[in-house]
Tab-separated table of C-alpha atoms and ligand atoms in Angstrom:
chain	number	residue	atom	x	y	z
A	1	MET	CA	22.580	20.391	-29.167
A	2	GLN	CA	24.342	17.607	-26.765
A	3	LEU	CA	23.451	13.951	-25.784
A	4	LEU	CA	23.024	14.233	-21.624
A	5	ASP	CA	24.425	11.558	-19.267
A	6	CYS	CA	21.922	11.458	-16.866
A	7	PRO	CA	21.925	10.597	-12.770
A	8	VAL	CA	19.889	7.351	-11.803
A	9	ARG	CA	18.691	7.533	-8.393
A	10	ASN	CA	18.497	4.631	-6.107
A	11	TYR	CA	16.171	4.377	-3.978
A	12	ALA	CA	14.192	1.155	-2.089
A	13	TRP	CA	11.177	1.819	-4.341
A	14	GLY	CA	12.712	1.526	-7.500
A	15	SER	CA	13.050	-1.550	-9.943
A	16	ARG	CA	16.146	-4.017	-10.655
A	17	THR	CA	14.814	-4.015	-13.882
A	18	ALA	CA	12.909	-1.462	-15.042
A	19	LEU	CA	15.924	0.932	-16.074
A	20	ALA	CA	18.655	-0.969	-17.430
A	21	GLY	CA	15.479	-2.410	-19.758
A	22	LEU	CA	14.721	0.737	-21.191
A	23	ARG	CA	18.754	1.353	-21.598
A	24	GLY	CA	18.751	-2.050	-23.158
A	25	GLU	CA	21.133	-4.081	-20.335
A	26	PRO	CA	21.001	-6.477	-18.758
A	27	GLY	CA	19.015	-6.966	-15.651
A	28	PRO	CA	18.393	-7.284	-12.466
A	29	SER	CA	20.661	-4.210	-11.605
A	30	PRO	CA	22.598	-4.972	-8.384
A	31	HIS	CA	21.133	-2.187	-6.809
A	32	PRO	CA	16.835	-0.800	-7.036
A	33	GLU	CA	17.058	2.263	-9.383
A	34	ALA	CA	14.114	4.216	-8.839
A	35	GLU	CA	15.083	7.705	-11.172
A	36	LEU	CA	16.565	9.044	-14.464
A	37	TRP	CA	16.930	13.046	-13.565
A	38	MET	CA	16.610	14.910	-16.513
A	39	GLY	CA	17.686	17.942	-16.004
A	40	ALA	CA	20.107	21.201	-14.086
A	41	HIS	CA	19.078	20.455	-10.357
A	42	PRO	CA	21.886	21.292	-8.787
A	43	ALA	CA	21.336	18.217	-5.652
A	44	ASP	CA	22.136	15.904	-9.029
A	45	PRO	CA	22.801	17.551	-12.414
A	46	SER	CA	22.963	15.841	-15.826
A	47	ARG	CA	25.983	16.182	-17.749
A	48	LEU	CA	27.081	17.464	-21.498
A	49	VAL	CA	28.185	13.857	-22.953
A	50	GLY	CA	31.615	15.108	-24.378
A	51	SER	CA	32.572	17.574	-22.471
A	52	GLY	CA	31.405	16.400	-19.175
A	53	ALA	CA	30.669	19.744	-17.356
A	54	THR	CA	26.875	19.337	-15.854
A	55	LEU	CA	24.364	21.252	-17.623
A	56	LEU	CA	23.877	23.536	-13.914
A	57	VAL	CA	27.471	24.485	-15.196
A	58	GLU	CA	26.928	25.116	-19.025
A	59	ILE	CA	23.600	27.496	-18.290
A	60	ALA	CA	25.596	29.654	-15.434
A	61	GLU	CA	27.881	30.344	-18.131
A	62	ASP	CA	25.971	31.541	-21.046
A	63	PRO	CA	22.054	31.475	-19.454
A	64	VAL	CA	20.730	33.823	-22.284
A	65	ALA	CA	22.104	31.375	-25.492
A	66	ALA	CA	20.479	28.159	-22.864
A	67	LEU	CA	17.521	29.697	-21.907
A	68	GLY	CA	16.901	32.452	-23.955
A	69	GLN	CA	16.181	35.284	-22.665
A	70	HIS	CA	12.657	35.402	-21.722
A	71	VAL	CA	13.259	32.538	-19.812
A	72	CYS	CA	16.306	34.196	-18.202
A	73	GLU	CA	14.228	37.137	-16.684
A	74	ARG	CA	11.073	34.645	-16.004
A	75	PHE	CA	12.745	32.310	-14.291
A	76	ASP	CA	15.782	33.993	-12.837
A	77	LYS	CA	18.544	32.195	-15.348
A	78	GLN	CA	17.620	28.725	-14.412
A	79	LEU	CA	16.236	25.525	-16.598
A	80	PRO	CA	12.339	26.317	-14.523
A	81	PHE	CA	12.022	22.241	-14.635
A	82	LEU	CA	12.822	18.783	-14.076
A	83	MET	CA	12.220	15.792	-15.952
A	84	LYS	CA	12.392	12.166	-15.201
A	85	VAL	CA	11.499	8.597	-16.364
A	86	LEU	CA	10.764	7.189	-13.118
A	87	ALA	CA	10.358	3.682	-12.080
A	88	ALA	CA	9.105	2.606	-9.032
A	89	GLU	CA	8.340	-1.346	-7.875
A	90	GLU	CA	6.983	-0.584	-4.199
A	91	PRO	CA	4.462	2.640	-3.236
A	92	LEU	CA	6.345	5.761	-2.625
A	93	SER	CA	5.345	8.290	0.446
A	94	ILE	CA	2.353	9.345	-0.188
A	95	GLN	CA	2.560	13.423	0.057
A	96	ALA	CA	1.272	16.488	-1.176
A	97	HIS	CA	3.019	19.958	-2.201
A	98	PRO	CA	2.484	23.410	-1.343
A	99	SER	CA	1.186	26.196	-3.631
A	100	LYS	CA	3.544	29.248	-4.026
A	101	ALA	CA	2.730	31.566	-1.946
A	102	GLN	CA	2.349	28.312	0.751
A	103	ALA	CA	6.823	27.612	-0.187
A	104	GLN	CA	7.705	31.011	0.186
A	105	GLU	CA	5.979	31.246	3.981
A	106	GLY	CA	7.259	28.532	5.060
A	107	PHE	CA	10.347	28.498	3.464
A	108	GLU	CA	11.467	31.821	5.580
A	109	ARG	CA	9.169	31.008	8.534
A	110	GLU	CA	11.421	27.729	8.465
A	111	ASN	CA	15.027	29.364	8.204
A	112	GLN	CA	14.215	32.621	10.479
A	113	ARG	CA	13.456	29.070	12.809
A	114	GLY	CA	17.453	28.245	12.121
A	115	VAL	CA	15.536	25.097	10.821
A	116	PRO	CA	18.776	23.504	8.811
A	117	LEU	CA	18.093	23.502	5.128
A	118	ASP	CA	19.517	19.471	5.568
A	119	ALA	CA	17.770	19.064	8.505
A	120	SER	CA	15.469	15.787	8.242
A	121	SER	CA	12.697	17.967	10.203
A	122	ARG	CA	12.857	20.720	7.483
A	123	ASN	CA	9.865	20.490	5.423
A	124	TYR	CA	10.151	23.973	2.936
A	125	LYS	CA	13.824	23.127	0.673
A	126	ASP	CA	12.955	26.005	-1.747
A	127	ASP	CA	10.468	28.647	-1.854
A	128	ASN	CA	8.902	27.238	-4.902
A	129	HIS	CA	5.867	25.344	-5.369
A	130	LYS	CA	6.624	21.801	-7.940
A	131	PRO	CA	3.416	20.727	-9.554
A	132	GLU	CA	4.200	17.855	-11.488
A	133	LEU	CA	2.969	15.935	-14.410
A	134	LEU	CA	2.730	12.190	-14.913
A	135	VAL	CA	2.733	10.088	-17.348
A	136	ALA	CA	2.442	6.117	-17.861
A	137	LEU	CA	5.212	4.631	-20.176
A	138	THR	CA	3.938	1.133	-18.461
A	139	GLN	CA	-0.013	0.756	-16.865
A	140	PHE	CA	0.852	2.637	-13.830
A	141	SER	CA	-1.167	2.604	-10.524
A	142	ALA	CA	-1.570	5.847	-7.878
A	143	MET	CA	-3.407	7.401	-6.172
A	144	ALA	CA	-4.746	10.878	-6.117
A	145	GLY	CA	-7.341	13.544	-4.798
A	146	PHE	CA	-9.731	12.712	-1.890
A	147	ARG	CA	-12.560	10.593	-4.121
A	148	ASP	CA	-16.342	12.000	-4.007
A	149	PRO	CA	-16.866	11.336	-0.244
A	150	GLU	CA	-20.606	9.906	-1.042
A	151	ALA	CA	-18.320	6.613	-2.747
A	152	THR	CA	-16.035	6.752	-0.420
A	153	VAL	CA	-19.110	5.735	2.599
A	154	ALA	CA	-20.427	3.285	-0.130
A	155	LEU	CA	-16.799	1.805	-0.340
A	156	LEU	CA	-17.010	1.881	3.930
A	157	GLU	CA	-20.443	0.319	4.090
A	158	GLU	CA	-18.810	-2.554	0.929
A	159	LEU	CA	-15.563	-3.235	3.315
A	160	GLY	CA	-18.434	-3.926	6.463
A	161	SER	CA	-15.932	-3.335	9.320
A	162	PRO	CA	-18.445	-2.932	12.852
A	163	ARG	CA	-14.639	-1.242	13.602
A	164	PHE	CA	-15.139	1.637	10.723
A	165	VAL	CA	-19.035	2.054	11.300
A	166	PRO	CA	-18.005	5.801	13.724
A	167	TYR	CA	-15.982	6.145	10.747
A	168	ARG	CA	-18.570	6.053	7.476
A	169	ASP	CA	-21.076	7.686	10.175
A	170	LEU	CA	-18.632	10.550	10.119
A	171	LEU	CA	-18.385	10.900	6.490
A	172	ALA	CA	-22.241	9.836	5.927
A	173	GLU	CA	-23.011	13.187	8.342
A	174	GLN	CA	-20.511	15.672	6.126
A	175	PRO	CA	-19.963	14.237	3.208
A	176	ASP	CA	-18.351	16.814	1.347
A	177	GLY	CA	-14.386	18.727	2.039
A	178	SER	CA	-15.109	19.794	5.934
A	179	GLY	CA	-15.873	16.110	6.373
A	180	LEU	CA	-13.329	14.733	4.236
A	181	ARG	CA	-10.042	16.839	6.248
A	182	ALA	CA	-12.209	16.164	9.759
A	183	LEU	CA	-12.025	12.138	9.057
A	184	PHE	CA	-8.279	12.192	7.438
A	185	THR	CA	-6.986	14.598	11.095
A	186	THR	CA	-8.739	11.852	13.133
A	187	TRP	CA	-6.416	8.826	11.550
A	188	ILE	CA	-3.140	10.623	11.115
A	189	THR	CA	-3.454	11.589	14.875
A	190	LEU	CA	-4.295	8.472	16.063
A	191	PRO	CA	-2.764	6.480	19.287
A	192	SER	CA	0.017	4.317	16.613
A	193	SER	CA	-1.694	1.283	18.766
A	194	ASP	CA	-5.594	2.266	17.259
A	195	VAL	CA	-3.717	3.118	13.805
A	196	ALA	CA	-2.389	-1.009	13.809
A	197	GLU	CA	-5.270	-2.528	14.877
A	198	LEU	CA	-7.668	-0.115	12.181
A	199	VAL	CA	-5.088	-1.727	10.048
A	200	ASP	CA	-5.092	-4.952	10.790
A	201	ASP	CA	-8.686	-4.869	10.291
A	202	LEU	CA	-8.817	-3.469	7.014
A	203	ALA	CA	-6.771	-5.741	5.483
A	204	GLU	CA	-8.702	-8.397	6.640
A	205	SER	CA	-12.215	-6.309	5.815
A	206	CYS	CA	-10.104	-6.043	2.004
A	207	VAL	CA	-9.320	-10.087	1.853
A	208	ALA	CA	-13.228	-10.412	2.802
A	209	LEU	CA	-14.488	-8.118	-0.146
A	210	LEU	CA	-11.880	-9.504	-2.834
A	211	GLY	CA	-13.738	-13.547	-1.843
A	212	ARG	CA	-17.377	-11.894	-2.764
A	213	SER	CA	-16.864	-9.503	-5.293
A	214	PRO	CA	-13.373	-10.213	-7.026
A	215	ARG	CA	-14.369	-7.710	-9.730
A	216	GLY	CA	-16.861	-5.293	-8.590
A	217	PRO	CA	-16.311	-1.185	-8.181
A	218	PHE	CA	-13.803	-1.786	-5.087
A	219	ALA	CA	-11.913	-4.744	-5.949
A	220	GLU	CA	-8.431	-2.382	-7.332
A	221	VAL	CA	-9.007	-0.336	-4.545
A	222	ALA	CA	-8.349	-3.350	-2.225
A	223	ARG	CA	-6.298	-4.635	-3.727
A	224	ASN	CA	-4.354	-1.683	-3.655
A	225	LEU	CA	-4.792	-0.907	0.517
A	226	LEU	CA	-3.068	-4.607	0.692
A	227	GLN	CA	-0.151	-3.954	-1.014
A	228	LEU	CA	-0.339	-0.977	0.793
A	229	VAL	CA	-0.634	-3.025	4.390
A	230	GLU	CA	1.904	-5.698	3.563
A	231	ARG	CA	4.390	-2.812	3.299
A	232	TYR	CA	3.403	-1.185	5.691
A	233	PRO	CA	1.618	-1.833	8.530
A	234	GLY	CA	1.326	0.470	11.721
A	235	ASP	CA	1.167	3.152	9.525
A	236	ALA	CA	-1.765	6.048	9.179
A	237	GLY	CA	-1.091	6.424	5.555
A	238	VAL	CA	-2.895	2.737	4.751
A	239	LEU	CA	-6.054	4.499	5.950
A	240	ALA	CA	-5.038	7.873	4.212
A	241	SER	CA	-5.212	5.916	1.023
A	242	ILE	CA	-9.360	5.047	1.539
A	243	LEU	CA	-10.571	8.530	1.359
A	244	LEU	CA	-8.082	9.203	-2.260
A	245	ASN	CA	-8.927	8.734	-6.050
A	246	HIS	CA	-7.459	5.146	-7.267
A	247	ILE	CA	-6.012	4.995	-11.148
A	248	THR	CA	-4.750	2.927	-13.516
A	249	LEU	CA	-3.171	4.584	-15.867
A	250	GLN	CA	-2.623	3.377	-19.689
A	251	PRO	CA	0.565	3.740	-21.862
A	252	GLY	CA	0.553	7.529	-22.727
A	253	GLU	CA	-1.835	8.492	-20.676
A	254	GLY	CA	-0.471	11.255	-17.311
A	255	ILE	CA	-2.328	12.905	-14.798
A	256	PHE	CA	-1.438	16.277	-12.945
A	257	LEU	CA	-0.992	17.000	-9.223
A	258	ASP	CA	-1.131	20.317	-8.616
A	259	ALA	CA	-0.390	22.430	-5.473
A	260	GLY	CA	-2.715	20.824	-2.477
A	261	ASN	CA	-3.185	17.555	-3.811
A	262	LEU	CA	-1.974	14.501	-2.276
A	263	HIS	CA	-1.353	11.446	-4.063
A	264	ALA	CA	1.176	8.434	-4.314
A	265	TYR	CA	2.504	6.827	-7.014
A	266	LEU	CA	2.229	2.756	-6.634
A	267	HIS	CA	3.483	0.303	-9.212
A	268	GLY	CA	4.831	1.446	-12.527
A	269	VAL	CA	6.795	3.367	-14.479
A	270	GLY	CA	6.555	6.540	-16.439
A	271	VAL	CA	7.796	10.233	-17.347
A	272	GLU	CA	7.687	12.459	-14.176
A	273	LEU	CA	7.721	16.702	-15.782
A	274	MET	CA	7.842	18.916	-11.990
A	275	ALA	CA	8.659	22.417	-11.627
A	276	ASN	CA	12.092	22.301	-10.050
A	277	SER	CA	11.599	22.045	-6.123
A	278	ASP	CA	12.668	20.024	-3.527
A	279	ASN	CA	9.482	20.374	-1.432
A	280	VAL	CA	7.047	18.052	-0.732
A	281	LEU	CA	4.960	17.481	3.031
A	282	ARG	CA	4.189	13.502	3.759
A	283	GLY	CA	1.342	12.359	4.948
A	284	GLY	CA	2.709	8.291	6.139
A	285	LEU	CA	3.622	5.713	4.202
A	286	THR	CA	7.013	6.373	4.822
A	287	PRO	CA	10.115	6.016	7.584
A	288	LYS	CA	11.008	9.658	7.401
A	289	HIS	CA	9.593	12.966	8.973
A	290	VAL	CA	6.155	13.586	8.962
A	291	ASP	CA	4.875	17.096	9.684
A	292	VAL	CA	1.029	16.479	10.387
A	293	PRO	CA	0.261	19.861	10.771
A	294	GLU	CA	2.344	21.265	8.227
A	295	LEU	CA	0.809	18.706	6.192
A	296	LEU	CA	-2.910	19.985	7.309
A	297	ARG	CA	-2.002	23.315	6.164
A	298	VAL	CA	-1.249	22.023	2.535
A	299	VAL	CA	-3.711	19.872	1.576
A	300	ASP	CA	-6.179	20.602	-0.779
A	301	PHE	CA	-9.568	18.068	0.689
A	302	GLU	CA	-12.018	19.479	-2.325
A	303	PRO	CA	-13.482	15.961	-3.708
A	304	LEU	CA	-11.048	16.061	-7.299
A	305	GLU	CA	-12.494	13.797	-9.993
A	306	LEU	CA	-9.345	12.480	-11.301
A	307	SER	CA	-9.620	11.353	-15.107
A	308	PRO	CA	-6.260	11.839	-17.560
A	309	VAL	CA	-5.005	15.283	-18.615
A	310	PRO	CA	-6.246	15.758	-22.562
A	311	VAL	CA	-3.636	16.363	-25.270
A	312	ARG	CA	-4.398	17.938	-27.969
A	313	ASN	CA	-2.037	17.817	-31.882
A	314	ALA	CA	0.937	20.224	-31.431
A	315	GLU	CA	0.155	20.880	-35.058
A	316	PRO	CA	-3.494	21.376	-37.179
A	317	GLY	CA	-3.496	18.597	-38.190
A	318	GLY	CA	-0.318	16.616	-37.655
A	319	THR	CA	-0.876	13.987	-35.036
A	320	ALA	CA	2.975	13.250	-34.316
A	321	GLU	CA	3.142	15.189	-31.604
A	322	GLN	CA	0.376	15.292	-29.115
A	323	VAL	CA	0.320	17.930	-25.849
A	324	TYR	CA	-0.466	17.319	-22.343
A	325	GLN	CA	-2.750	20.501	-21.204
A	326	VAL	CA	-1.818	21.581	-18.331
A	327	PRO	CA	-2.168	25.121	-16.987
A	328	ILE	CA	1.731	25.630	-15.706
A	329	ASP	CA	4.026	27.881	-16.777
A	330	GLU	CA	7.090	26.427	-15.888
A	331	PHE	CA	6.825	23.850	-18.547
A	332	ALA	CA	4.851	22.139	-20.924
A	333	LEU	CA	5.442	17.920	-22.296
A	334	SER	CA	4.453	16.711	-25.258
A	335	ARG	CA	5.005	12.968	-27.239
A	336	ILE	CA	6.547	12.079	-29.752
A	337	GLU	CA	6.446	9.028	-31.625
A	338	LEU	CA	7.991	7.954	-35.139
A	339	ASP	CA	8.890	5.265	-37.404
A	340	ALA	CA	11.110	4.677	-39.538
A	341	THR	CA	8.687	2.928	-42.052
A	342	GLY	CA	6.240	6.013	-42.124
A	343	LEU	CA	3.371	3.136	-42.175
A	344	LEU	CA	1.909	4.182	-38.326
A	345	HIS	CA	3.740	7.582	-37.237
A	346	SER	CA	6.085	10.002	-39.578
A	347	VAL	CA	9.668	9.083	-40.501
A	348	SER	CA	10.859	12.778	-38.946
A	349	HIS	CA	9.084	15.680	-37.104
A	350	GLY	CA	10.988	19.628	-37.059
A	351	LEU	CA	10.864	20.736	-33.621
A	352	SER	CA	9.146	24.567	-33.033
A	353	ARG	CA	12.317	27.094	-31.437
A	354	GLY	CA	11.804	28.517	-28.312
A	355	GLY	CA	13.826	28.894	-25.577
A	356	PRO	CA	15.423	25.235	-23.512
A	357	GLN	CA	14.532	21.275	-24.475
A	358	ILE	CA	14.803	18.488	-22.883
A	359	ILE	CA	14.524	15.473	-25.576
A	360	ALA	CA	13.943	11.752	-23.395
A	361	CYS	CA	13.176	8.934	-25.344
A	362	THR	CA	11.387	6.216	-23.923
A	363	ARG	CA	11.772	3.669	-27.386
A	364	GLY	CA	14.154	3.482	-30.097
A	365	GLU	CA	15.920	5.590	-31.372
A	366	VAL	CA	15.464	8.643	-32.302
A	367	ILE	CA	18.105	10.673	-34.630
A	368	ALA	CA	18.048	14.348	-34.053
A	369	ARG	CA	19.729	16.728	-36.512
A	370	SER	CA	20.632	20.607	-37.053
A	371	GLY	CA	23.019	22.779	-38.726
A	372	GLY	CA	24.862	20.226	-40.493
A	373	GLU	CA	25.182	17.550	-36.834
A	374	GLU	CA	23.691	14.834	-35.892
A	375	VAL	CA	22.906	13.206	-32.930
A	376	ARG	CA	21.713	9.646	-32.086
A	377	VAL	CA	19.940	9.565	-28.788
A	378	PRO	CA	18.857	5.942	-27.980
A	379	ALA	CA	15.512	4.682	-25.492
A	380	GLY	CA	17.099	6.009	-21.775
A	381	GLY	CA	19.200	8.619	-23.274
A	382	ALA	CA	18.224	12.328	-23.295
A	383	LEU	CA	19.101	15.473	-25.597
A	384	TRP	CA	19.229	19.327	-24.660
A	385	ILE	CA	18.938	21.544	-26.944
A	386	PRO	CA	19.711	25.378	-25.894
A	387	ASP	CA	17.674	28.572	-27.169
A	388	SER	CA	20.506	29.504	-29.660
A	389	ASP	CA	20.588	26.374	-31.733
A	390	PRO	CA	18.613	26.555	-35.375
A	391	GLU	CA	15.765	23.989	-36.045
A	392	VAL	CA	16.086	20.273	-34.714
A	393	ILE	CA	14.478	17.833	-36.977
A	394	LEU	CA	13.875	13.914	-35.509
A	395	HIS	CA	13.662	11.472	-37.827
A	396	ALA	CA	13.519	7.692	-36.500
A	397	GLY	CA	16.004	5.519	-36.599
A	398	THR	CA	13.513	1.911	-35.778
A	399	ALA	CA	10.451	1.599	-36.600
A	400	ARG	CA	8.961	2.405	-33.727
A	401	ASP	CA	10.553	5.700	-31.448
A	402	GLU	CA	9.277	7.445	-28.323
A	403	VAL	CA	10.002	10.314	-27.077
A	404	PHE	CA	9.669	13.144	-24.615
A	405	ARG	CA	10.253	16.696	-24.878
A	406	ALA	CA	9.904	18.906	-22.280
A	407	VAL	CA	9.663	22.983	-22.875
A	408	VAL	CA	9.119	26.606	-21.269
A	409	PRO	CA	5.333	27.594	-22.654
A	410	GLN	CA	6.772	31.305	-24.742
B	1	ZN	ZN1	5.015	14.538	-5.539
C-alpha cells in the first residue's frame, strides 16, 4: 500500500475554500479548486508518494500484482474506476453520459469522420460508458432525471406565467416520456432570442412564486432556477432545469447516475466514483460545445423518481462499513466511520481483500496497517492498495474519522 499524491483540477466552478479546508490548509486558494482526482486516469493520474511514479505506470509495470488476474482480464489491465472529491461552488453543466453500446458506436463514428480526439466538437473521447455515483460530504444540491410530468405541469401552473401556458399544455396533453422529449426538444432548439425572453420571464415568475409561498413545495426549485438564471442568462439549460428532479442530499447520502440520466450538480462537496471514461454530452449551463442531436439520442426521457441510493452493512452485524448499492461492474463504494475512543464507532476495521482498492480519507486521520507496515492517511489524502497486498486494517487516528473505499466488485 502506498500514499497517493493526487492532482487538483482548477475549473471555474470550483471552490476556493472547500478542498483546502478538507486538507486542513489555510484558504482561500489562489484558484478555484474543483476536483481532486484519485486514480490512474491518463489525463491526470495520481502519483505514488516516495517513488513519484504515476499510478498509471505502476499498474502498467505489473498489472496482475496491481489489479489481480480477474480485473486484468475483465478490464483490459486497467483500473476501471476513477474516484474524485468534487467541490462545486457554482453549477456544473447539464449533461448525460452514453451507454456502453452508444459510446462504442459514437466513438467509432467520430473516428471514421476523422474528428480529432482533442477537438472541442468531439463528443466521444473513448468507447466506454460513464456511470457515476456521488455521495455528499456537505449538503449537496443537484438535479437529475426527469420529474413526474404531472408534477411539472403543477410547477408550471404555480409559476403562473402566461408565456409558459402553451408548454404546460403540451406536457399536460402528453404526461409521459414522449411529452418530456417533445418539450425538451422544443426548448433546446428555440432561437436564442426566444430563450432569453423565456428565461427572463421565468426569473420574474420564480421571484413572484417565492414571494407568495417561500416555503411551498416548489420553493427550492424556484431558488435553484433563480441561481441558474443569474449564472447563465439566455441559456436553454435553465429551461431544461424546470423538467428535472431537484434534490438536496445530506452528508452520507448518494445518488447514482446511469446512462441517459440528464443531470447537473449545483452546489456542495462530495465524493464521486465513476467508470474510467470522459464521454459527456452537454445540454446547457455551459459555454462549451452542445451537440443537440447527439444529446437527444442519448438522453433517457422516461420520468424518474429520484431518491438516495440504498446502503447496506458490508458485514452482517458490523456497522462500520456501509456499501452503496449500485448495479455496476466497474466499481463499488463504501463509507467507513471509525472513532479512536470507540464510543460512537469501531476503533478499527479490516478490509476484505481482492482486486485494487483506493481509500480516501475525508475526515480525521486514519492509520492503515498491513504486513508490518503503517501508513497515516490524513483528510484529503488517498491510499492505494494493490491486489497483491496482505490484509489491510484501518485504525482510527482521531475521534471522528471518515473514509471512502473504492473497489471493483468481485
Ligand atoms: Zn455526469
